[in-house]
Coordinates of C-alpha atoms and ligand atoms in Angstrom, one line a residue:
X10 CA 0.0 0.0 0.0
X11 CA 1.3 3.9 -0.2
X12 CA 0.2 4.8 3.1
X13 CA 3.1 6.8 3.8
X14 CA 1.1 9.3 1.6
X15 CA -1.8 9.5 3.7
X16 CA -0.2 11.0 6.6
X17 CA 0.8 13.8 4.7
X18 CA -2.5 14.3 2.2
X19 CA -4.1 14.2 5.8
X20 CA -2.8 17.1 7.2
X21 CA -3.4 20.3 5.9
X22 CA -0.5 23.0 5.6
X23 CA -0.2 25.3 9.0
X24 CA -2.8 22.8 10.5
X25 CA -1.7 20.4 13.0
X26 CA -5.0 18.1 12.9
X27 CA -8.2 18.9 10.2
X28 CA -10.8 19.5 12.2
X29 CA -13.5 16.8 11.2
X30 CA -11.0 14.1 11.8
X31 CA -11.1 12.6 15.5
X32 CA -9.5 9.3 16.7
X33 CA -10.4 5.6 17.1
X34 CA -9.0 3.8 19.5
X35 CA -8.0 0.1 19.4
X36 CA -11.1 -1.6 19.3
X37 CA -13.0 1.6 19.0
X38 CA -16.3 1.7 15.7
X39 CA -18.4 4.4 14.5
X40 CA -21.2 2.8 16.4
X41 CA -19.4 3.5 19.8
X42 CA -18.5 7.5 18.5
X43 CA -21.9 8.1 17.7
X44 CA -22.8 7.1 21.4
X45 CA -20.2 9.1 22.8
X46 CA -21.5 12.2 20.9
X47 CA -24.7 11.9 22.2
X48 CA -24.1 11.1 25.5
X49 CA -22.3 14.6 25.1
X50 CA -24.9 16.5 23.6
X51 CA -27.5 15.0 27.0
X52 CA -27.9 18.0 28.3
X53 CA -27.7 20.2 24.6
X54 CA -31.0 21.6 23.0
X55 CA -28.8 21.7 20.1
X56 CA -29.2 18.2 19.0
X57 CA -28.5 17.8 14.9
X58 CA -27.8 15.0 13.0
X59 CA -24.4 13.7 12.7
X60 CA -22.9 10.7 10.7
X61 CA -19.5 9.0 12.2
X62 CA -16.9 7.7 9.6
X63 CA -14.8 5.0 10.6
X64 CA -11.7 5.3 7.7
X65 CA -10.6 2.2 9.1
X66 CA -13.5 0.4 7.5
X67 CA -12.8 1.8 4.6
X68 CA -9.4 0.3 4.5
X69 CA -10.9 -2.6 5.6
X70 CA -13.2 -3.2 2.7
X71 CA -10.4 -2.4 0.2
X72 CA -8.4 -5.6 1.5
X73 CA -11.1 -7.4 1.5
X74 CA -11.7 -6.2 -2.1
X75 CA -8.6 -7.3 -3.0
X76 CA -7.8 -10.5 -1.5
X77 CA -11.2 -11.8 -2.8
X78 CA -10.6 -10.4 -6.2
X79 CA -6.7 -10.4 -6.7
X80 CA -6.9 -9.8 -10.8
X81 CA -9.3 -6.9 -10.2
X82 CA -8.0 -3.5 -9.8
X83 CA -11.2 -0.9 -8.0
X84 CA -11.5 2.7 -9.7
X85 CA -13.5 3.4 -7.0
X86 CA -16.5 5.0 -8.0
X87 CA -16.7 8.8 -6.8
X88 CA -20.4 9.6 -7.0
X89 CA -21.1 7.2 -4.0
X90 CA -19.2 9.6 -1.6
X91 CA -17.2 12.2 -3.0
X92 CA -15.7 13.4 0.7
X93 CA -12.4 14.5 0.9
X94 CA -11.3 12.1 3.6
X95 CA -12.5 9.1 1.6
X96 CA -10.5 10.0 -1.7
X97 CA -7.8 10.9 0.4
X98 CA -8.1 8.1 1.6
X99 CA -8.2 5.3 -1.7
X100 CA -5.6 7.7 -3.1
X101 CA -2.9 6.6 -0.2
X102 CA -4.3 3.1 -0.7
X103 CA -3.8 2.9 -4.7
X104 CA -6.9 2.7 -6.2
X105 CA -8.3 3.7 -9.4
X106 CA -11.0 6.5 -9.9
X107 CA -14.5 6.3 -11.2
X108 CA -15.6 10.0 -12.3
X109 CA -18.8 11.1 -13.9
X110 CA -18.1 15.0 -14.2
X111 CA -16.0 17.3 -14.7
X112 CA -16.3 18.2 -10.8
X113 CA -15.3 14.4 -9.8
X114 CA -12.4 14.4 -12.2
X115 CA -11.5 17.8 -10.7
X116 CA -11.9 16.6 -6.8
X117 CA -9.8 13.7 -7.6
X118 CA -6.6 15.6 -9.7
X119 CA -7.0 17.9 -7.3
X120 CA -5.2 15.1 -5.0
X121 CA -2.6 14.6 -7.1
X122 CA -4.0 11.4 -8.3
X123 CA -2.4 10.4 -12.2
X124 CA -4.9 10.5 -14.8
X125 CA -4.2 7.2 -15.7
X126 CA -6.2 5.9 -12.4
X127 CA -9.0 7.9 -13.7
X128 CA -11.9 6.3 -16.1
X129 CA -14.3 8.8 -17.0
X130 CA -17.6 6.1 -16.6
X131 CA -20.5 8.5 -17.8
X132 CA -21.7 7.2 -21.3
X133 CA -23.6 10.2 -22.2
X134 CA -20.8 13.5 -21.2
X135 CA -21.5 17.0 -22.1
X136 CA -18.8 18.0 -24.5
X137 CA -17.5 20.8 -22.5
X138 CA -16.7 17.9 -19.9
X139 CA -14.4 15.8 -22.6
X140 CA -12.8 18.5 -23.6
X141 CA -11.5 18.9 -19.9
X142 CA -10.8 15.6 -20.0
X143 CA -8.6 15.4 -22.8
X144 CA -6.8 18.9 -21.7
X145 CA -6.1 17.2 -18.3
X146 CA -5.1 13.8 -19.7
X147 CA -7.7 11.5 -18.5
X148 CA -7.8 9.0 -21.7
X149 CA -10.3 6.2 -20.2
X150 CA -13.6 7.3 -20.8
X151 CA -16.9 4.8 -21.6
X152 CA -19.2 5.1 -24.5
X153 CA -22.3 3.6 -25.4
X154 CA -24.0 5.3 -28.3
X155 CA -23.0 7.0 -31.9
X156 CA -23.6 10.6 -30.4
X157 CA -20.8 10.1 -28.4
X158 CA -18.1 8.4 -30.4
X159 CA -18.6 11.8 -32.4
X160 CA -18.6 14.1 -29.4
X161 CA -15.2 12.2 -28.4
X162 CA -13.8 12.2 -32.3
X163 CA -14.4 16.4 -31.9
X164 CA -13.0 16.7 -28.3
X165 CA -10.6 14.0 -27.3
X166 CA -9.4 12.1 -30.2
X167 CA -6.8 10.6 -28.5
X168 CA -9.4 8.6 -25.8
X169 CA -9.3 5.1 -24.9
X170 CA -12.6 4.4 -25.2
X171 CA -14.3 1.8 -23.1
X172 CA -18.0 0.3 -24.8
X173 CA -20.1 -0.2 -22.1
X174 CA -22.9 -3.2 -22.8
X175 CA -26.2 -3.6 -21.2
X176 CA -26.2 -6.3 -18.6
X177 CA -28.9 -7.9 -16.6
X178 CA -29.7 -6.1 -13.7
X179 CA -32.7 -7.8 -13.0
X180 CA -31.6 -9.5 -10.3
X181 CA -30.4 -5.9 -8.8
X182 CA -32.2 -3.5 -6.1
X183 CA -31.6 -0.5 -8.4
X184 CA -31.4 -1.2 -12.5
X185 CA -29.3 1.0 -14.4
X186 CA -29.9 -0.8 -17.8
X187 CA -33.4 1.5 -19.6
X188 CA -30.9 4.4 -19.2
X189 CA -27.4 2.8 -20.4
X190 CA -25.6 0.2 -22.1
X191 CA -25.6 -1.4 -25.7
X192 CA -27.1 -4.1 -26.5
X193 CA -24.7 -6.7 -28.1
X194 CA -26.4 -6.2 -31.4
X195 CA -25.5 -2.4 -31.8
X196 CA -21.8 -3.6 -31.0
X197 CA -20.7 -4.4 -34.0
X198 CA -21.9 -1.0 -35.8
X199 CA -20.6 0.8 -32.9
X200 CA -17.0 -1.0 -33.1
X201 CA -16.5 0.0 -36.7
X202 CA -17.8 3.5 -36.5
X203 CA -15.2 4.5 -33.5
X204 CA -12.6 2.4 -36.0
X205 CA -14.1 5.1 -39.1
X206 CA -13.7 7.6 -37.1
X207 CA -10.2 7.2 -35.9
X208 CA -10.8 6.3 -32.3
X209 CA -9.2 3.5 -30.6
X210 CA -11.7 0.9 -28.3
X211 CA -9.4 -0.6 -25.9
X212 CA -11.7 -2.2 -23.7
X213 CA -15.4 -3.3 -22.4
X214 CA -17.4 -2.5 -19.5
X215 CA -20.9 -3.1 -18.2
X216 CA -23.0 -2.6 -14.9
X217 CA -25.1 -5.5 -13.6
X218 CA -27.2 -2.9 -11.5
X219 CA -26.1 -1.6 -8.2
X220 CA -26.6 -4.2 -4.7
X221 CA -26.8 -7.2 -7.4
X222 CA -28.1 -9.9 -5.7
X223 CA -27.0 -12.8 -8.3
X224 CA -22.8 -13.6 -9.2
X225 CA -24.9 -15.0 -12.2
X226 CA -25.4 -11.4 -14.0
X227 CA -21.4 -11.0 -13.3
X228 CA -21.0 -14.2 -14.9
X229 CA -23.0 -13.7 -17.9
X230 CA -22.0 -10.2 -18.5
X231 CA -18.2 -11.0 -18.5
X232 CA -19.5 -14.1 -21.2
X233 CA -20.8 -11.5 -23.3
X234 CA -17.7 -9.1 -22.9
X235 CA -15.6 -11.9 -24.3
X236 CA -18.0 -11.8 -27.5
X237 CA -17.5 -8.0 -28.0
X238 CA -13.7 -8.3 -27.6
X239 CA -13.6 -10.9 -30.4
X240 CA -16.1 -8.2 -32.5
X241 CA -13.1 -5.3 -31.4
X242 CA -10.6 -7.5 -33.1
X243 CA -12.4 -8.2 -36.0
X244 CA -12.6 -4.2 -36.2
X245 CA -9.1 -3.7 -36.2
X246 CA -9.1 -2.6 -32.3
X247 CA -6.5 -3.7 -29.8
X248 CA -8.7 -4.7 -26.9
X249 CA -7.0 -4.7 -23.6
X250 CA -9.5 -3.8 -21.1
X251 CA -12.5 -5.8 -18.9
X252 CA -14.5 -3.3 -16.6
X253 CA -17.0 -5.2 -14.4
X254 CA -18.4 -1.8 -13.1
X255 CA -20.1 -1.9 -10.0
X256 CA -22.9 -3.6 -8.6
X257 CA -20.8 -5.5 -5.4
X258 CA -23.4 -5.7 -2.1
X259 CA -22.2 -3.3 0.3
X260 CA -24.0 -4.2 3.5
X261 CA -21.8 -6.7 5.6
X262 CA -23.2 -10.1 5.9
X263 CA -25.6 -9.5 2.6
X264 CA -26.6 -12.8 0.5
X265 CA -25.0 -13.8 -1.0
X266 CA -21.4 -13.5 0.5
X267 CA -19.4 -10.8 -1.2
X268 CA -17.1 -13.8 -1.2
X269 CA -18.9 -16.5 -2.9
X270 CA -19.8 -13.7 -5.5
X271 CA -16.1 -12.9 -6.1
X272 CA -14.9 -16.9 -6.5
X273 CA -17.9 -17.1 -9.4
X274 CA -16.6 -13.6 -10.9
X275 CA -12.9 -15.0 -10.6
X276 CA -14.0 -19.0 -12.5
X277 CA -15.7 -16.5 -15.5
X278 CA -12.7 -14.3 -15.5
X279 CA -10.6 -18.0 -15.7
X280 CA -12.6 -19.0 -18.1
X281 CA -13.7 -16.3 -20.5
X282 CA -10.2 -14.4 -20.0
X283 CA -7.2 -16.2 -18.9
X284 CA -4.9 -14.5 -16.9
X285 CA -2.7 -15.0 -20.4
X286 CA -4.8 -13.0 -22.6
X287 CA -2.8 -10.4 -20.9
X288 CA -6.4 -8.3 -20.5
X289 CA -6.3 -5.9 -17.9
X290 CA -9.5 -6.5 -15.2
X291 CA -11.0 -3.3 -13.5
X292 CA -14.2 -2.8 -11.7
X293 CA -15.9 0.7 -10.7
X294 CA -17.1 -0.2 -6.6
X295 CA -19.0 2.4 -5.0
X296 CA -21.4 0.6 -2.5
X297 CA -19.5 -1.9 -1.6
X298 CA -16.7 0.5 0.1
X299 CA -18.5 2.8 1.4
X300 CA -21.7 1.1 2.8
X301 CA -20.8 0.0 6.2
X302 CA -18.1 3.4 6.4
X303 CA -20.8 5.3 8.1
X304 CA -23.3 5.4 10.8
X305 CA -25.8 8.1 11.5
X306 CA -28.1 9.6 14.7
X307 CA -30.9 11.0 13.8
X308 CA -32.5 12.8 16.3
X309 CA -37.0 12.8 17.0
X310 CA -37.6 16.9 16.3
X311 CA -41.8 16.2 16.7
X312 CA -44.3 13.6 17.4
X313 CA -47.9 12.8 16.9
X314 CA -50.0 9.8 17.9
X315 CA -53.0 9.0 15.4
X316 CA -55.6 5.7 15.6
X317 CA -54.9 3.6 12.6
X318 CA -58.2 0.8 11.3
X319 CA -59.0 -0.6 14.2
X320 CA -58.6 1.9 16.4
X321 CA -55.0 0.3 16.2
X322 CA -52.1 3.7 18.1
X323 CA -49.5 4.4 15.1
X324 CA -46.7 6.7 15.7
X325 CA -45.4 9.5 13.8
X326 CA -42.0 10.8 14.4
X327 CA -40.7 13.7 12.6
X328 CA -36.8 13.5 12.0
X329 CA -33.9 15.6 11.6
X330 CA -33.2 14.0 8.6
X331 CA -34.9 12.6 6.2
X332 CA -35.4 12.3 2.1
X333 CA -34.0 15.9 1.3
X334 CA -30.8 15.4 3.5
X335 CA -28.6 12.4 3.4
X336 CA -31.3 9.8 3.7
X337 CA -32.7 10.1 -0.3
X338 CA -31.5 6.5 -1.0
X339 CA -34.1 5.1 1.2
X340 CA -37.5 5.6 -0.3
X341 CA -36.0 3.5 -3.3
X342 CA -34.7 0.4 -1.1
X343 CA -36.9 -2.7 -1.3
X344 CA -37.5 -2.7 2.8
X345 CA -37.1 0.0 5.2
X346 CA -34.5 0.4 7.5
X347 CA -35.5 0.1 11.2
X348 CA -33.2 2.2 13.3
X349 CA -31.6 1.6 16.8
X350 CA -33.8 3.3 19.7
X351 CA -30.8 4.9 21.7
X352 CA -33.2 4.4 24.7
X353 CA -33.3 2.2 27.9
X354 CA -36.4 0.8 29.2
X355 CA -36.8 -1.1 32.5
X356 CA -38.7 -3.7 30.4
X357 CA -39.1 -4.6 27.2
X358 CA -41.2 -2.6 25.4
X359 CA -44.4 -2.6 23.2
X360 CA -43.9 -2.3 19.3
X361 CA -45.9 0.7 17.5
X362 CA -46.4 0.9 13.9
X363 CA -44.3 3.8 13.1
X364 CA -44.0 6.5 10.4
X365 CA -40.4 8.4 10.1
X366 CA -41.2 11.6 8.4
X367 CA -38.1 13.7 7.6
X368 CA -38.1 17.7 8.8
X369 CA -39.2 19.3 5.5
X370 CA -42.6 20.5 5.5
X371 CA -43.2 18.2 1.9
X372 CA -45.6 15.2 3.1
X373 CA -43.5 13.3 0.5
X374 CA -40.2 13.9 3.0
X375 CA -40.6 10.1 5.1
X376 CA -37.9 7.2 5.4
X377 CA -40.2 5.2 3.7
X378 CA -43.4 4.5 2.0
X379 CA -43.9 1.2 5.3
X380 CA -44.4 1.7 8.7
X381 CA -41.7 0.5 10.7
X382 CA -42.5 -0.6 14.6
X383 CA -40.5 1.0 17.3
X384 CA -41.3 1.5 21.1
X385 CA -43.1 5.2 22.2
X386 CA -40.4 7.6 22.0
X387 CA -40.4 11.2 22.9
X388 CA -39.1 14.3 21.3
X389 CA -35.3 14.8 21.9
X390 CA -34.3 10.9 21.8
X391 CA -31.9 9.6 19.3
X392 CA -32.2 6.8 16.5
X393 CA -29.1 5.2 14.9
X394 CA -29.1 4.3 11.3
X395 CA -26.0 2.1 10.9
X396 CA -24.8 1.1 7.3
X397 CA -25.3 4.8 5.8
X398 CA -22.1 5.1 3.9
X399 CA -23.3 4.8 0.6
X400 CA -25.2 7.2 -1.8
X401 CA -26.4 9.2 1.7
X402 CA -24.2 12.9 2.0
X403 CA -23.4 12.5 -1.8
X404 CA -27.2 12.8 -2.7
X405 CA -28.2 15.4 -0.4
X406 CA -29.2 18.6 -0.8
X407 CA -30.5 21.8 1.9
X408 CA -34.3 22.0 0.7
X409 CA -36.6 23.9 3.3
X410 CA -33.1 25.2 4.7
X411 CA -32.3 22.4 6.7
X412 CA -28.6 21.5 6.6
X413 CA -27.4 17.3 5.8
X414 CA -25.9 15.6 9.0
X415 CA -21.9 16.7 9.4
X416 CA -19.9 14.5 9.2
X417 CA -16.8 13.3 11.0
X418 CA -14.2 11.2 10.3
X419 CA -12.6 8.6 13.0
X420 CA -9.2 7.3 12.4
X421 CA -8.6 3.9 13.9
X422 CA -5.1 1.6 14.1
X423 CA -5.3 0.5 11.3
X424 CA -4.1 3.2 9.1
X425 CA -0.8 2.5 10.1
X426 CA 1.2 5.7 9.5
X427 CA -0.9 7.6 11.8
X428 CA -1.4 5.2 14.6
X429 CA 1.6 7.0 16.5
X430 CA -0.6 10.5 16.4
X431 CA -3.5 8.6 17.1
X432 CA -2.5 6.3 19.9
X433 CA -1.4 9.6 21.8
X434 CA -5.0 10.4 22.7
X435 CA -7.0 8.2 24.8
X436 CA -9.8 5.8 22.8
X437 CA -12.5 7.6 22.0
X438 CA -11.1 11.0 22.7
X439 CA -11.9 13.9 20.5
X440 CA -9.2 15.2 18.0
X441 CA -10.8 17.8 17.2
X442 CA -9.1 21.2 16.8
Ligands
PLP5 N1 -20.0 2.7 -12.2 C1 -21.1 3.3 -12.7 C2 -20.9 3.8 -14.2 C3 -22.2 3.6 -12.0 O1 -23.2 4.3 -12.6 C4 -22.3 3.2 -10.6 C5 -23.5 3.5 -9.8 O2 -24.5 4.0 -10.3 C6 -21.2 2.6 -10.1 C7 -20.1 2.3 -10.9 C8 -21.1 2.2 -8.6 O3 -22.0 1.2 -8.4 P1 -22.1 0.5 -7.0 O4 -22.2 1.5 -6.0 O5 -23.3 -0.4 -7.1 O6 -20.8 -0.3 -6.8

């Protein structure tokens, strides 16, 4: 790893410590930081929402990536989280880039990251974003349509262009195929018309959907890769380049195993592209990095009590967060989440069906379209919503004024280089400037 990096991309000049970073004992999680903080803020009126990232998990999930995938290199894909402290982060660690915008490809240079650990995923760019692009060097960029190839011929003629095929997604909680990908019969046109046009194709990509819930729609989309390589050659292209996109499960212990998905990925890379075709294996993770990174506390802002059919009590709780801040992701997830109650009770307590509205004054501003059952709660208590790294503070926006949950940043042992800095504070203790 290049970790001997990260300890200076951490710091910034004249500043001893940044300010959203804190420290991580040994032993220490995100889960146990977001407890602390609220067991701070007891006796505060001020009581927003706050997410905890644990950067150790991040570094985590990277090994794991790579010990279960060993010919795969991850161009980690920016639009899941774009903080600071996470590219920092992958930077020091190696990885690759995934950039959809002129403003991701800008965040990550801006690190000092080479171009050449930059792919430019987004099939459909504006042209003013290409041309940046080719000014700054970035030469990976995908296509999946005509328009482009000509945009790129205009702007960046000396790309690397990447096709990207449609896949089945299917089997994944959110599709990405009605809005991209080519279908395996457009290939072939598409292959010769880059050719015509003097652009190189060095490589394939595809996206079986994000939280994929099948290594089947791997397997079948690296099948039909191998079948649009063999059309690249027939073209005249020199194809040197398999992206399997994202698509990975983030959540820890998710079905099935991130590493029974990888050993079916690695038999279809065995069999469809032998470690001697000399073909260069990528793959664009987002979710499955950043997922279990973060954990949130939400805090209850209002209450009502209403009788359901039946004369049945439901609960509504109105959150400091919600649909317009970092929780967006949620309303399109197949089942709610149920948070932690950061309550005690002397006994256990009775279940209410539950509504989590979010603190915009839109009716459309909830968690999620189902109830979810949770004890009677009173304003000021906290939930926690573990397992919030992923598409949260990167989709949020300040609607009706009210700001996303901050965020800080815990450092734990096992970024190495640091743990000298770290390990001076006690566990748990607040680095805060
Ligand atoms: N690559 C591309 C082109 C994407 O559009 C996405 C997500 O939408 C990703 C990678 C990341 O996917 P995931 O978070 O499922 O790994």
């Amino acid at each position: 790893t290049h970790l001997g990096g990260l300890k200076e991309s951490l710091r910034s000049p004249g500043s001893p410590w940044p300010a959203e970073l804190i420290a991580l004992g040994p032993g220490g999680s995100a889960r146990q930081e977001v407890l602390r903080k609220i067991q701070e803020l007891s006796d505060s009126i001020h009581r927003d929402p706050f997410m905890v990232a644990d950067l150790d998990m991040l570094a985590s999930r990277h090994a794991t990536f790579r010990q279960a995938l060993p010919r795969v290199w991850p161009f980690y894909a920016v639009k899941c989280s774009s903080s600071p402290w996470v590219l920092r982060v992958l930077a020091a660690l190696g990885t690759g880039f995934d950039c959809a915008s002129q403003v991701e490809l800008e965040q990550v240079l801006s690190l000092g990251v080479a171009p050449s650990r930059i792919i430019f995923a987004n099939p459909c760019k504006a042209s003013a974003h290409i041309q940046y692009a080719a000014h700054r060097g970035v030469k990976l960029l995908t296509f999946d349509s005509e328009e482009e190839l000509t945009k790129v011929a205009k702007h960046h003629p000396e790309a690397r262009l990447v096709l990207r095929i449609l896949a089945e997604d299917s089997k994944s909680r959110f599709p990405l195929n009605t809005k991209f990908g080519a279908s395996l019969e457009a290939c072939g046109h598409l292959l010769t018309r880059a050719r015509d046009l003097g652009l190189a194709v060095v490589g394939v990509s595809f996206h079986v959907g994000s939280d994929c819930q099948t290594p089947q729609s791997f397997a079948q989309a690296i099948a039909d890769c191998r079948r649009v390589f063999q059309m690249g050659h027939g073209a005249g292209h020199h194809m040197s380049l398999l992206d399997l996109g994202g698509g990975f499960p983030g959540a820890e212990g998710s079905e099935p195993a991130f590493e029974e998905m990888a050993s079916v990925i690695n038999a279809a890379l065995a069999q469809d592209f032998p470690e001697d075709t000399g073909v260069e294996v990528i793959a664009e993770p987002g979710r499955f990095y950043m997922a279990s990174v973060c954990t949130a506390a939400v805090n209850i802002i209002g209450k009502k009590a209403v009788l359901g059919p039946g004369g049945h009590r439901k609960l509504l709780y109105y959150l400091n967060e919600g649909q317009y801040g970092s929780f967006r992701i949620f309303l399109r997830e197949p089942t709610p989440r149920t948070p932690i109650v950061v309550k005690e009770f002397l006994s256990e307590p009775r279940l209410f069906p539950c509504t989590l509205y979010g603190p915009t004054c839109d009716a459309f501003d909830r968690l999620s379209l189902e109830e979810v059952w949770l004890p009677e709660l009173d304003v000021g208590d906290w939930l926690i919503f573990p397992s919030v790294g992923a598409y949260t503070c990167s989709m949020s926006s300040t609607f009706n004024g009210f700001l996303p949950a901050n965020v800080c940043y815990a450092l734990g042992p096992q970024l190495r280089c640091l743990e000298e800095e770290v390990g001076g504070r006690a566990a748990g203790d607040s680095a805060r400037a």
